[in-house]
Coordinates of C-alpha atoms in Angstrom, one line a residue:
X1 CA -55.9 -24.5 -32.5
X2 CA -54.6 -25.2 -35.9
X3 CA -54.3 -21.6 -36.8
X4 CA -51.9 -21.2 -33.7
X5 CA -49.8 -24.3 -34.7
X6 CA -49.6 -22.7 -38.4
X7 CA -48.4 -19.6 -37.0
X8 CA -45.8 -21.1 -34.6
X9 CA -44.5 -23.1 -37.6
X10 CA -44.1 -20.0 -39.7
X11 CA -42.2 -18.4 -36.9
X12 CA -40.0 -21.2 -36.5
X13 CA -39.2 -21.3 -40.6
X14 CA -38.6 -17.5 -40.6
X15 CA -35.9 -17.9 -37.9
X16 CA -34.4 -20.9 -39.6
X17 CA -34.1 -18.8 -42.8
X18 CA -32.6 -15.8 -41.3
X19 CA -28.8 -15.4 -42.2
X20 CA -26.2 -15.4 -39.5
X21 CA -26.8 -15.8 -35.8
X22 CA -30.2 -14.6 -34.6
X23 CA -30.6 -13.0 -31.1
X24 CA -32.3 -15.2 -28.4
X25 CA -35.9 -14.7 -28.5
X26 CA -37.5 -12.8 -25.4
X27 CA -39.2 -14.8 -22.7
X28 CA -42.9 -15.1 -23.8
X29 CA -45.1 -12.8 -21.7
X30 CA -48.5 -13.8 -20.1
X31 CA -51.3 -14.5 -22.2
X32 CA -53.0 -11.0 -22.9
X33 CA -49.9 -9.2 -21.5
X34 CA -47.4 -6.9 -23.5
X35 CA -44.4 -4.9 -22.8
X36 CA -46.2 -1.8 -23.9
X37 CA -49.3 -0.2 -22.2
X38 CA -52.6 -0.7 -24.0
X39 CA -53.7 2.4 -26.0
X40 CA -56.1 3.4 -23.3
X41 CA -53.5 3.4 -20.4
X42 CA -50.4 5.6 -19.8
X43 CA -46.9 4.1 -19.3
X44 CA -46.0 3.2 -15.8
X45 CA -42.3 4.1 -16.4
X46 CA -42.2 7.1 -14.1
X47 CA -43.7 5.3 -11.0
X48 CA -41.6 2.0 -11.3
X49 CA -38.4 4.5 -11.9
X50 CA -39.4 6.2 -8.5
X51 CA -39.8 2.7 -6.8
X52 CA -36.4 1.8 -8.1
X53 CA -34.8 5.2 -6.8
X54 CA -36.8 5.0 -3.5
X55 CA -35.4 1.4 -2.8
X56 CA -31.8 2.3 -3.6
X57 CA -32.2 5.6 -1.2
X58 CA -34.0 3.7 1.5
X59 CA -36.9 6.2 1.2
X60 CA -40.3 5.0 -0.4
X61 CA -42.4 7.3 1.7
X62 CA -43.0 9.4 -1.4
X63 CA -43.9 6.8 -4.0
X64 CA -47.2 5.8 -5.5
X65 CA -48.6 3.2 -2.9
X66 CA -52.1 3.2 -1.2
X67 CA -50.3 3.9 2.1
X68 CA -46.7 5.4 1.8
X69 CA -46.2 5.9 5.5
X70 CA -46.7 2.2 6.2
X71 CA -44.4 1.2 3.3
X72 CA -41.7 3.2 4.5
X73 CA -42.1 2.0 8.1
X74 CA -41.8 -1.7 6.7
X75 CA -38.7 -0.7 4.6
X76 CA -37.1 0.6 7.8
X77 CA -38.0 -2.4 9.7
X78 CA -36.5 -4.9 7.1
X79 CA -33.2 -3.2 6.9
X80 CA -32.7 -2.4 10.3
X81 CA -30.1 -5.1 10.5
X82 CA -28.4 -4.5 7.3
X83 CA -25.8 -2.0 8.5
X84 CA -26.7 0.7 6.2
X85 CA -26.3 -1.5 2.9
X86 CA -28.7 -0.5 0.0
X87 CA -29.0 -2.0 -3.3
X88 CA -28.5 -0.3 -6.7
X89 CA -31.7 -1.1 -8.4
X90 CA -32.4 -1.5 -12.1
X91 CA -35.6 -1.7 -13.8
X92 CA -35.5 -4.6 -16.1
X93 CA -39.1 -5.0 -17.6
X94 CA -42.5 -3.7 -17.4
X95 CA -45.3 -6.1 -18.4
X96 CA -48.9 -4.8 -18.8
X97 CA -52.1 -6.7 -18.5
X98 CA -54.7 -4.5 -20.3
X99 CA -57.6 -6.7 -19.4
X100 CA -57.2 -6.1 -15.7
X101 CA -55.7 -2.7 -15.8
X102 CA -52.5 -4.0 -14.1
X103 CA -48.8 -4.5 -14.6
X104 CA -45.7 -6.1 -13.3
X105 CA -42.5 -4.6 -13.0
X106 CA -39.1 -6.7 -12.7
X107 CA -36.5 -5.0 -10.8
X108 CA -32.6 -6.2 -10.6
X109 CA -31.3 -5.5 -7.1
X110 CA -27.5 -5.8 -6.7
X111 CA -25.6 -5.2 -3.5
X112 CA -21.8 -4.5 -3.3
X113 CA -21.1 -7.3 -0.6
X114 CA -18.4 -10.1 -0.9
X115 CA -16.0 -10.4 -3.6
X116 CA -18.7 -10.8 -6.3
X117 CA -21.7 -8.9 -5.2
X118 CA -25.2 -10.0 -4.5
X119 CA -27.8 -9.8 -7.1
X120 CA -31.3 -11.1 -7.4
X121 CA -34.7 -9.9 -9.0
X122 CA -37.9 -9.0 -7.5
X123 CA -41.4 -8.0 -8.8
X124 CA -43.8 -5.3 -8.1
X125 CA -47.4 -5.3 -9.1
X126 CA -49.2 -2.2 -10.2
X127 CA -52.9 -1.3 -10.9
X128 CA -54.2 1.6 -12.6
X129 CA -56.7 3.4 -10.6
X130 CA -58.6 6.5 -11.5
X131 CA -56.1 8.4 -13.4
X132 CA -52.9 6.9 -12.1
X133 CA -50.8 3.9 -11.5
X134 CA -50.6 2.5 -7.8
X135 CA -47.8 0.0 -6.6
X136 CA -49.2 -2.9 -4.5
X137 CA -46.7 -2.8 -1.8
X138 CA -45.5 -6.0 -0.5
X139 CA -42.2 -7.0 1.3
X140 CA -41.6 -9.2 -1.7
X141 CA -40.5 -6.1 -3.5
X142 CA -37.6 -5.9 -1.3
X143 CA -36.6 -9.6 -1.7
X144 CA -39.0 -12.4 -3.1
X145 CA -38.4 -14.3 0.2
X146 CA -39.6 -11.7 2.7
X147 CA -42.8 -11.8 4.5
X148 CA -44.5 -9.5 7.1
X149 CA -42.8 -11.7 9.7
X150 CA -39.1 -11.5 8.5
X151 CA -36.4 -9.1 7.8
X152 CA -33.0 -9.0 6.4
X153 CA -29.7 -9.1 8.7
X154 CA -26.3 -8.5 7.4
X155 CA -23.3 -9.9 9.2
X156 CA -19.5 -9.6 8.3
X157 CA -16.5 -11.0 9.9
X158 CA -13.1 -9.9 8.9
X159 CA -10.4 -12.5 8.3
X160 CA -7.3 -12.6 10.2
X161 CA -4.7 -10.4 8.4
X162 CA -1.7 -12.3 7.0
X163 CA 1.9 -11.9 8.4
X164 CA 4.7 -10.5 6.6
X165 CA 7.7 -12.9 7.2
X166 CA 11.6 -12.5 6.9
X167 CA 14.0 -14.2 4.7
X168 CA 13.6 -17.4 6.8
X169 CA 9.8 -17.6 6.7
X170 CA 9.1 -16.1 10.5
X171 CA 6.8 -13.5 10.8
X172 CA 8.3 -10.1 11.0
X173 CA 4.7 -8.6 11.4
X174 CA 1.7 -10.5 12.6
X175 CA -1.8 -10.3 14.4
X176 CA -1.3 -10.6 18.0
X177 CA -3.0 -9.7 21.3
X178 CA -2.0 -6.2 22.6
X179 CA -3.8 -4.4 25.7
X180 CA -5.3 -1.1 26.0
X181 CA -4.7 0.5 29.3
X182 CA -7.1 3.3 30.3
X183 CA -9.7 4.7 32.7
X184 CA -13.3 3.4 32.8
X185 CA -15.0 6.5 34.0
X186 CA -18.3 4.6 35.0
X187 CA -16.4 2.9 37.7
X188 CA -15.0 6.1 39.4
X189 CA -17.2 9.0 40.8
X190 CA -17.2 12.1 38.8
X191 CA -15.2 14.1 41.6
X192 CA -12.1 11.5 41.3
X193 CA -11.9 11.5 37.5
X194 CA -9.0 13.9 37.5
X195 CA -7.0 12.1 40.4
X196 CA -7.6 8.7 38.8
X197 CA -6.4 10.1 35.4
X198 CA -3.3 11.7 36.9
X199 CA -2.3 8.8 38.8
X200 CA -2.8 6.3 35.7
X201 CA -0.7 8.8 33.5
X202 CA 2.0 9.0 36.2
X203 CA 2.0 5.0 36.3
X204 CA 2.3 4.7 32.4
X205 CA 4.8 7.6 31.7
X206 CA 2.7 9.6 29.8
X207 CA 1.6 13.3 29.8
X208 CA -0.7 13.6 32.6
X209 CA -2.3 17.2 31.7
X210 CA -3.1 15.8 28.1
X211 CA -4.7 12.6 29.5
X212 CA -6.8 14.3 32.0
X213 CA -8.0 16.6 29.5
X214 CA -9.0 13.6 27.5
X215 CA -10.8 12.0 30.4
X216 CA -12.8 15.1 31.3
X217 CA -13.9 15.7 27.7
X218 CA -15.6 12.4 27.2
X219 CA -18.8 11.1 28.3
X220 CA -19.7 9.8 31.8
X221 CA -19.3 6.0 30.8
X222 CA -16.5 6.2 28.2
X223 CA -13.3 4.0 28.5
X224 CA -10.5 6.4 27.8
X225 CA -7.4 4.7 26.4
X226 CA -4.3 5.9 27.9
X227 CA -1.7 3.5 26.3
X228 CA -1.7 0.3 23.9
X229 CA 1.0 -2.0 25.3
X230 CA 2.2 -5.7 24.9
X231 CA 1.2 -8.1 27.6
X232 CA 4.7 -8.0 29.1
X233 CA 4.5 -3.8 29.4
X234 CA 1.5 -4.1 31.6
X235 CA 2.4 -2.6 35.0
X236 CA 1.7 -5.0 37.8
X237 CA 0.2 -2.2 40.1
X238 CA -2.3 -1.0 37.6
X239 CA -5.0 -2.3 39.6
X240 CA -4.3 0.0 42.4
X241 CA -5.5 3.1 40.4
X242 CA -9.4 3.6 40.8
X243 CA -11.0 2.8 37.4
X244 CA -8.1 1.6 35.6
X245 CA -9.0 -1.1 33.2
X246 CA -7.0 -3.7 30.8
X247 CA -8.7 -4.3 27.7
X248 CA -7.5 -7.0 25.2
X249 CA -7.3 -6.2 21.3
X250 CA -5.8 -7.4 18.3
X251 CA -2.9 -5.3 16.4
X252 CA -0.4 -6.1 13.7
X253 CA 2.8 -6.3 15.8
X254 CA 6.6 -5.9 14.5
X255 CA 9.6 -6.8 16.6
X256 CA 9.7 -3.2 17.8
X257 CA 7.8 0.0 17.0
X258 CA 10.4 1.2 14.7
X259 CA 11.6 -1.9 13.2
X260 CA 11.9 -1.5 9.2
X261 CA 8.9 0.9 9.7
X262 CA 9.4 2.7 6.3
X263 CA 9.4 -0.5 4.4
X264 CA 6.8 -2.5 6.4
X265 CA 4.5 0.5 6.8
X266 CA 1.5 0.7 9.1
X267 CA -1.9 -0.5 9.5
X268 CA -5.1 1.1 10.8
X269 CA -8.5 2.4 10.1
X270 CA -9.3 3.1 6.4
X271 CA -9.7 6.4 5.1
X272 CA -13.2 7.5 3.7
X273 CA -11.6 7.6 0.2
X274 CA -10.4 4.0 0.8
X275 CA -13.8 2.9 1.8
X276 CA -15.6 4.4 -1.3
X277 CA -13.1 3.3 -3.6
X278 CA -13.3 -0.4 -2.5
X279 CA -16.7 -0.9 -3.9
X280 CA -17.9 -2.7 -0.8
X281 CA -14.8 -4.6 -0.1
X282 CA -13.6 -2.4 2.6
X283 CA -15.5 -1.3 5.7
X284 CA -14.9 1.5 7.9
X285 CA -14.4 -0.9 11.0
X286 CA -11.7 -2.7 8.9
X287 CA -8.1 -2.7 9.6
X288 CA -6.1 -1.9 6.3
X289 CA -2.7 -1.1 5.2
X290 CA -1.9 2.7 5.3
X291 CA 1.6 2.7 4.2
X292 CA 4.7 0.8 2.8
X293 CA 4.3 -3.0 2.3
X294 CA 1.1 -3.1 4.2
X295 CA -0.5 -0.6 2.0
X296 CA 0.7 -2.0 -1.3
X297 CA -0.1 -5.5 -0.8
X298 CA -3.3 -4.7 1.4
X299 CA -5.7 -6.9 -0.7
X300 CA -3.3 -10.1 -0.5
X301 CA -2.6 -9.6 3.4
X302 CA -6.4 -8.5 4.4
X303 CA -7.9 -11.6 2.9
X304 CA -11.5 -12.2 2.3
X305 CA -14.1 -11.7 5.3
X306 CA -16.9 -14.1 6.1
X307 CA -20.3 -12.3 4.9
X308 CA -23.8 -13.4 5.5
X309 CA -27.2 -11.9 4.7
X310 CA -29.9 -14.1 6.6
X311 CA -33.9 -14.0 6.5
X312 CA -34.7 -13.7 10.4
X313 CA -37.8 -12.8 12.5
X314 CA -39.2 -9.5 12.7
X315 CA -40.5 -8.2 15.9
X316 CA -44.0 -8.0 16.2
X317 CA -46.2 -6.2 18.9
X318 CA -48.9 -8.7 18.4
X319 CA -46.7 -11.8 18.9
X320 CA -43.5 -10.9 20.7
X321 CA -42.3 -14.4 20.5
X322 CA -42.4 -14.6 16.6
X323 CA -39.0 -13.2 16.0
X324 CA -37.4 -15.9 18.2
X325 CA -39.4 -18.7 16.8
X326 CA -38.7 -17.7 13.3
X327 CA -36.4 -20.2 11.5
X328 CA -33.6 -18.2 10.0
X329 CA -32.7 -18.7 6.4
X330 CA -29.5 -17.8 4.8
X331 CA -29.9 -15.6 1.6
X332 CA -26.3 -15.0 0.8
X333 CA -22.9 -16.6 2.0
X334 CA -19.2 -15.8 1.4
X335 CA -16.5 -17.9 3.3
X336 CA -13.8 -16.1 5.1
X337 CA -10.2 -16.6 3.4
X338 CA -7.2 -15.7 5.3
X339 CA -4.8 -13.4 3.7
X340 CA -1.7 -14.9 2.0
X341 CA 1.7 -14.1 3.7
X342 CA 4.1 -11.7 2.1
X343 CA 7.6 -13.2 2.0
X344 CA 10.6 -10.9 2.1
X345 CA 14.3 -11.2 1.7
X346 CA 14.9 -9.0 4.6
X347 CA 17.4 -10.3 7.1
X348 CA 15.9 -9.6 10.7
X349 CA 19.2 -9.7 12.5
X350 CA 21.1 -7.5 9.9
X351 CA 18.0 -4.9 10.0
X352 CA 18.0 -5.1 13.7
X353 CA 21.8 -4.3 13.7
X354 CA 21.6 -1.4 11.3
X355 CA 18.9 0.3 13.1
X356 CA 20.9 -0.3 16.4
X357 CA 24.0 1.3 14.6
X358 CA 21.7 4.4 13.6
X359 CA 20.0 4.8 16.8
X360 CA 22.3 7.4 18.2
X361 CA 23.0 9.1 14.9
X362 CA 22.1 12.9 14.8
X363 CA 20.1 14.0 11.8
X364 CA 19.0 11.9 8.6
X365 CA 21.2 8.9 8.1
X366 CA 20.6 5.5 6.3
X367 CA 22.3 2.2 5.8
X368 CA 21.2 -0.3 3.0
X369 CA 22.5 -3.7 2.5
X370 CA 22.1 -5.9 -0.6
X371 CA 23.3 -9.4 -1.2
X372 CA 25.4 -9.4 -4.5
X373 CA 24.4 -12.8 -5.6
X374 CA 20.7 -12.2 -6.1
X375 CA 20.1 -8.6 -5.3
X376 CA 18.2 -9.3 -1.9
X377 CA 17.5 -6.5 0.0
X378 CA 18.7 -7.5 3.1
X379 CA 18.6 -4.4 5.5
X380 CA 17.1 -0.8 4.8
X381 CA 17.5 1.2 8.0
X382 CA 16.8 4.8 8.7
X383 CA 18.0 7.1 11.6
X384 CA 15.3 8.4 14.1
X385 CA 15.3 11.8 12.4
X386 CA 14.1 10.4 9.1
X387 CA 10.9 9.3 10.9
X388 CA 8.7 7.2 8.9
X389 CA 10.2 8.5 5.4
X390 CA 11.8 5.6 3.4
X391 CA 15.1 7.8 3.0
X392 CA 17.0 4.5 2.8
X393 CA 15.1 3.5 -0.2
X394 CA 13.4 6.5 -1.6
X395 CA 15.5 9.6 -0.6
X396 CA 16.9 11.6 -3.4
X397 CA 20.5 12.9 -2.6
X398 CA 23.4 14.1 -4.6
X399 CA 25.8 10.7 -4.5
X400 CA 29.0 12.9 -4.9
X401 CA 32.2 10.9 -5.5
X402 CA 30.6 7.5 -5.0
X403 CA 29.1 8.2 -8.4
X404 CA 32.4 8.1 -9.9
X405 CA 32.2 4.2 -10.1
X406 CA 29.4 5.0 -12.7
X407 CA 31.7 7.5 -14.5
X408 CA 34.4 5.1 -14.4
X409 CA 32.4 2.6 -16.4
X410 CA 31.3 5.1 -19.0
X411 CA 35.1 6.1 -19.5
X412 CA 35.9 2.2 -19.9
X413 CA 33.5 2.2 -22.6
X414 CA 35.0 5.3 -24.1
X415 CA 38.3 3.7 -24.5
X416 CA 39.9 4.0 -21.1
X417 CA 41.7 1.3 -19.3
X418 CA 42.3 1.0 -15.5
X419 CA 45.8 2.2 -16.3
X420 CA 45.0 4.8 -18.7
X421 CA 46.7 8.2 -17.9
X422 CA 44.4 10.9 -16.6
X423 CA 45.4 14.7 -15.5
X424 CA 44.4 15.4 -12.1
X425 CA 45.2 19.3 -11.6
X426 CA 44.5 20.9 -8.3
X427 CA 41.7 22.9 -9.8
X428 CA 39.8 22.7 -13.1
X429 CA 38.0 25.9 -14.8
X430 CA 35.1 24.8 -16.8
X431 CA 33.4 27.8 -18.3
X432 CA 34.2 30.0 -15.4
X433 CA 33.3 27.4 -12.8
X434 CA 36.1 26.2 -10.8
X435 CA 36.3 22.6 -9.7
X436 CA 38.4 21.7 -6.7
X437 CA 39.5 18.7 -5.2
X438 CA 38.7 18.0 -1.5
X439 CA 40.8 19.8 1.0
X440 CA 43.3 17.1 2.3
X441 CA 43.5 15.5 -1.2
X442 CA 47.2 13.8 -1.5
X443 CA 49.3 16.1 -3.3
X444 CA 51.4 13.3 -4.7
X445 CA 48.3 12.3 -6.5
X446 CA 48.0 15.4 -8.5
X447 CA 49.2 15.7 -12.2
X448 CA 49.2 12.9 -14.4
X449 CA 48.0 9.7 -12.7
X450 CA 46.1 6.4 -13.8
X451 CA 42.3 6.1 -14.0
X452 CA 42.5 3.7 -11.0
X453 CA 44.5 6.2 -9.0
X454 CA 42.0 8.8 -9.8
X455 CA 39.0 6.6 -8.5
X456 CA 41.0 5.3 -5.4
X457 CA 41.8 8.9 -4.3
X458 CA 38.9 10.5 -5.7
X459 CA 40.2 13.0 -7.9
X460 CA 37.5 15.4 -8.7
X461 CA 39.3 17.4 -11.5
X462 CA 40.3 14.1 -13.4
X463 CA 36.9 13.0 -13.8
X464 CA 35.2 16.4 -14.3
X465 CA 37.8 17.0 -17.1
X466 CA 36.8 13.9 -18.9
X467 CA 33.2 15.3 -19.4
X468 CA 33.9 16.5 -22.9
X469 CA 34.5 13.0 -24.0
X470 CA 31.4 11.5 -22.2
X471 CA 28.0 12.2 -23.8
X472 CA 25.0 12.4 -21.2
X473 CA 23.4 9.3 -23.0
X474 CA 26.9 7.4 -22.3
X475 CA 26.6 8.4 -18.6
X476 CA 23.0 7.3 -18.5
X477 CA 23.7 4.1 -20.1
X478 CA 26.7 3.3 -17.7
X479 CA 24.5 3.9 -14.7
X480 CA 21.8 1.6 -16.2
X481 CA 24.1 -1.1 -16.5
X482 CA 25.0 -0.8 -12.7
X483 CA 21.4 -0.6 -12.0
X484 CA 20.6 2.9 -11.6
X485 CA 19.1 5.8 -13.6
X486 CA 16.4 3.7 -14.8
X487 CA 13.0 3.4 -13.0
X488 CA 11.7 -0.1 -12.0
X489 CA 8.6 -1.3 -10.3
X490 CA 10.6 -3.2 -7.7
X491 CA 7.6 -4.1 -5.6
X492 CA 8.4 -1.6 -2.9
X493 CA 9.1 2.0 -2.4
X494 CA 12.1 2.7 -4.3
X495 CA 14.1 5.4 -6.1
X496 CA 16.8 4.2 -8.4
X497 CA 18.1 7.7 -9.0
X498 CA 18.2 10.2 -11.9
X499 CA 21.1 10.6 -14.2
X500 CA 20.0 13.3 -16.7
X501 CA 22.6 15.9 -17.3
X502 CA 21.8 18.7 -19.4
X503 CA 24.4 19.6 -22.4
X504 CA 26.0 22.6 -20.4
X505 CA 29.7 22.2 -20.1
X506 CA 29.4 22.9 -16.4
X507 CA 26.6 20.3 -15.5
X508 CA 28.1 17.4 -17.6
X509 CA 31.5 18.2 -15.5
X510 CA 29.4 18.2 -12.3
X511 CA 27.7 15.2 -13.2
X512 CA 30.9 13.2 -13.7
X513 CA 31.4 13.7 -9.9
X514 CA 27.7 12.9 -8.7
X515 CA 26.6 16.5 -8.5
X516 CA 24.5 18.6 -10.9
X517 CA 21.5 16.8 -12.1
X518 CA 22.5 13.5 -10.4
X519 CA 20.3 12.3 -7.4
X520 CA 20.4 8.9 -6.1
X521 CA 18.8 7.1 -2.9
X522 CA 21.2 4.9 -0.7
X523 CA 19.5 1.9 -2.0
X524 CA 20.5 2.7 -5.3
X525 CA 24.2 3.5 -4.6
X526 CA 24.1 0.1 -2.7
X527 CA 22.9 -1.3 -6.1
X528 CA 25.8 0.1 -7.9
X529 CA 28.1 -1.7 -5.4
X530 CA 26.2 -5.2 -5.7
X531 CA 26.5 -4.8 -9.5
X532 CA 30.3 -4.2 -9.4
X533 CA 30.6 -7.1 -7.0
X534 CA 28.6 -9.7 -8.8
X535 CA 29.8 -8.7 -12.1
X536 CA 26.1 -8.2 -13.6
X537 CA 23.4 -5.7 -13.3
X538 CA 21.8 -6.0 -9.9
X539 CA 18.4 -4.6 -9.3
X540 CA 17.3 -5.1 -5.6
X541 CA 14.3 -6.9 -4.6
X542 CA 12.5 -7.2 -1.3
X543 CA 9.2 -9.1 -1.9
X544 CA 9.7 -12.6 -3.1
X545 CA 8.1 -13.1 -6.5
X546 CA 8.5 -9.3 -7.5
X547 CA 11.9 -9.2 -8.7
X548 CA 12.3 -6.6 -11.5
X549 CA 14.2 -7.4 -14.6
X550 CA 17.2 -5.4 -15.9
X551 CA 16.6 -3.4 -19.3
X552 CA 20.0 -2.2 -19.6
X553 CA 23.1 -3.2 -21.7
X554 CA 24.7 -6.0 -19.5
X555 CA 28.2 -5.5 -18.0
X556 CA 30.9 -7.4 -20.0
X557 CA 33.3 -9.6 -18.2
X558 CA 36.1 -7.2 -18.8
X559 CA 34.1 -4.2 -17.4
X560 CA 33.2 -6.1 -14.4
X561 CA 36.8 -7.2 -13.8
X562 CA 38.2 -3.6 -14.4
X563 CA 35.6 -2.0 -11.8
X564 CA 36.4 -4.5 -9.2
X565 CA 40.2 -3.9 -9.6
X566 CA 39.5 -0.1 -9.4
X567 CA 37.3 -0.4 -6.4
X568 CA 39.6 -2.7 -4.7
X569 CA 42.5 0.0 -5.2
X570 CA 40.2 2.5 -3.0
X571 CA 40.5 0.0 0.0
X572 CA 44.1 -1.0 -0.5
X573 CA 45.6 2.4 -1.6
X574 CA 43.1 5.1 -1.5
X575 CA 40.3 6.9 0.5
X576 CA 38.6 3.8 1.7
X577 CA 41.7 2.2 3.7
X578 CA 39.5 2.4 6.9
X579 CA 37.7 -0.6 5.6
X580 CA 40.6 -2.8 4.8
X581 CA 40.1 -6.3 6.0
X582 CA 36.4 -5.8 6.3
X583 CA 35.5 -5.0 2.5
X584 CA 37.1 -6.0 -0.7
X585 CA 36.0 -2.8 -2.7
X586 CA 34.8 0.7 -1.8
X587 CA 34.1 4.2 -2.9
X588 CA 34.0 7.3 -0.5
X589 CA 31.8 10.3 -1.5
X590 CA 30.8 13.8 -0.4
X591 CA 28.5 15.9 -2.2
X592 CA 27.7 19.7 -1.6
X593 CA 24.3 21.1 -1.1
X594 CA 22.5 24.1 0.1
X595 CA 23.0 27.7 -0.7
X596 CA 26.0 29.3 -2.2
X597 CA 28.4 30.5 0.8
X598 CA 26.7 28.3 3.1
X599 CA 27.3 24.8 1.6
X600 CA 26.9 21.5 3.7
X601 CA 28.0 18.1 2.7
X602 CA 26.3 14.7 2.4
X603 CA 28.8 11.9 3.4
X604 CA 28.7 8.6 1.5
X605 CA 30.4 5.2 1.6
X606 CA 29.6 2.2 -0.7
X607 CA 31.4 -1.0 -0.4
X608 CA 31.1 -4.8 -0.9
X609 CA 32.6 -8.4 -0.4
X610 CA 31.6 -11.6 -1.4
X611 CA 28.4 -11.5 0.9
X612 CA 27.4 -8.1 1.1
X613 CA 27.1 -4.7 -0.8
X614 CA 26.5 -1.8 1.2
X615 CA 25.6 2.0 1.1
X616 CA 26.1 4.2 4.3
X617 CA 24.6 7.6 3.8
X618 CA 24.7 10.8 6.5
X619 CA 22.9 13.8 5.2
X620 CA 25.2 16.4 7.2
X621 CA 28.6 14.8 7.5
X622 CA 32.3 15.7 7.1
X623 CA 33.5 13.0 4.6
X624 CA 32.8 9.4 3.5
X625 CA 35.8 7.9 5.4
X626 CA 35.4 9.7 8.8
X627 CA 31.5 9.9 8.7
X628 CA 30.0 7.1 6.7
X629 CA 32.5 4.3 6.9
X630 CA 32.4 4.1 10.8
X631 CA 28.8 3.0 10.2
X632 CA 29.7 0.2 8.0
X633 CA 32.5 -0.7 10.3
X634 CA 30.1 -0.9 13.5
X635 CA 27.6 -2.8 11.4
X636 CA 29.7 -5.7 10.2
X637 CA 32.0 -5.7 13.5

């Protein structure tokens, strides 16, 4: 005993004299045990690694136990209620007892469940018999509290998905009851399946042939969904169709099927990749965001599910009542947490009005409205032809003459004033390429005119002719000061345009009139109008708390005043007269696209007043004043 005390004292002194911070001493092993195998026994590493691998793969039928078949059967019984979950298993240590030819392995088991996972340790006993190590199989290897009478059960309940709210804090999209209308084949004799399917299809106004084929392809007890509707859309006579059923379910519902679809996005069943990348946070049965804001802010909106793993009774042939009488015990619990709503600056009424204006528009068209005061994106609507693609905020089109507002700022910074004289010939030859004015350009505005008159009447040759004095860098800087040409993470799917003219004389001239290497989204051009209206660089925002900050040189007070004066002239004396009395400032635009000899034109109009900055775009149109401007008039009438 004295010798042991002296040895302990020596160890303490040695630790005290060690320089720096000594690592923590390992936990003491049992008397007579060691972490290395005795000289006369082989290491058990391979056997324990095989056990860890078998637990992870849910297959212990080939590991070294006295009865591998029985071990596999028990493993299967224990995990029957775990929904396919399996742990990642790591061997932490193997401690040997040479006196008894045995060993104890410690395993760390980690499940990807809940937000933080579930981790615990178990131990497996081993004994050396004959010439090999054998595992003493017990259910405690799976979990320390398991017995031959119990098993594991996993339960997961998703939280209610949070809504996306409008500028007034009212839900634009929220989880509501919807109803699946369909045919329950088990309630109809097989000979009448086709007739019932056809009758139901006729009642619901869907393709009868397609629905009948779907019904006949399924199993004899299948419920075949024909249509999902809101409660008020359920036909009152649906009960007259044999086998017709109405099943209530939950879905994220917007004011209409198309309401701000490209912005808000959609929800649905997760993809295989989403499930795999989520590390256990998303299950195949979950509802997740698939596009738009629903996808970008899915984690916030989805919330946290309630998760439980319980120890419950295992069925026994010897005692059938044992499972019922077993006292359940919770091993892992995570409380549900409802998602956090997304608050938008979107104006519900204005968005609905914009979509109504575009409802009958042929081809791709878009309307974007921004509040000049703070940059709130009030509306971003697309025509039916745009589908779900966010052309309003992410489209890439040549902006044509609307870009002359940017060019005007670049010229002001180069020494021009609104009254500076500029030359506006009927044609302009630049390195062999001839620039023309539009067909009905007023003849009295040819020759020498002021910069304001050039913008008001949209003289192509005047702006293209100034290209030699405006470097690509200066044009890009002017664009940035008006909120475009620089990419921002604005918190939603957005394109702020590209302003990257090359140094060829033709491309620089084309860029001055919004062609060449210049592309913009309708939202980007609305930003230009908003920046002029507010007198400061305006970056649009949609999601509250996710406003991007400008990195551009700010507009000076004089620059803002000059641009406002020049855009007012477009309405009072130029090509934007059609908006007089409705908008304070504006700029029309057309831009050629397509192949030589078969050009078509985009039609644009940007405008602003004290409350709104707006861009209207029609992919194929005659002119800004005749094609795009009427959309703005209809929106604000």
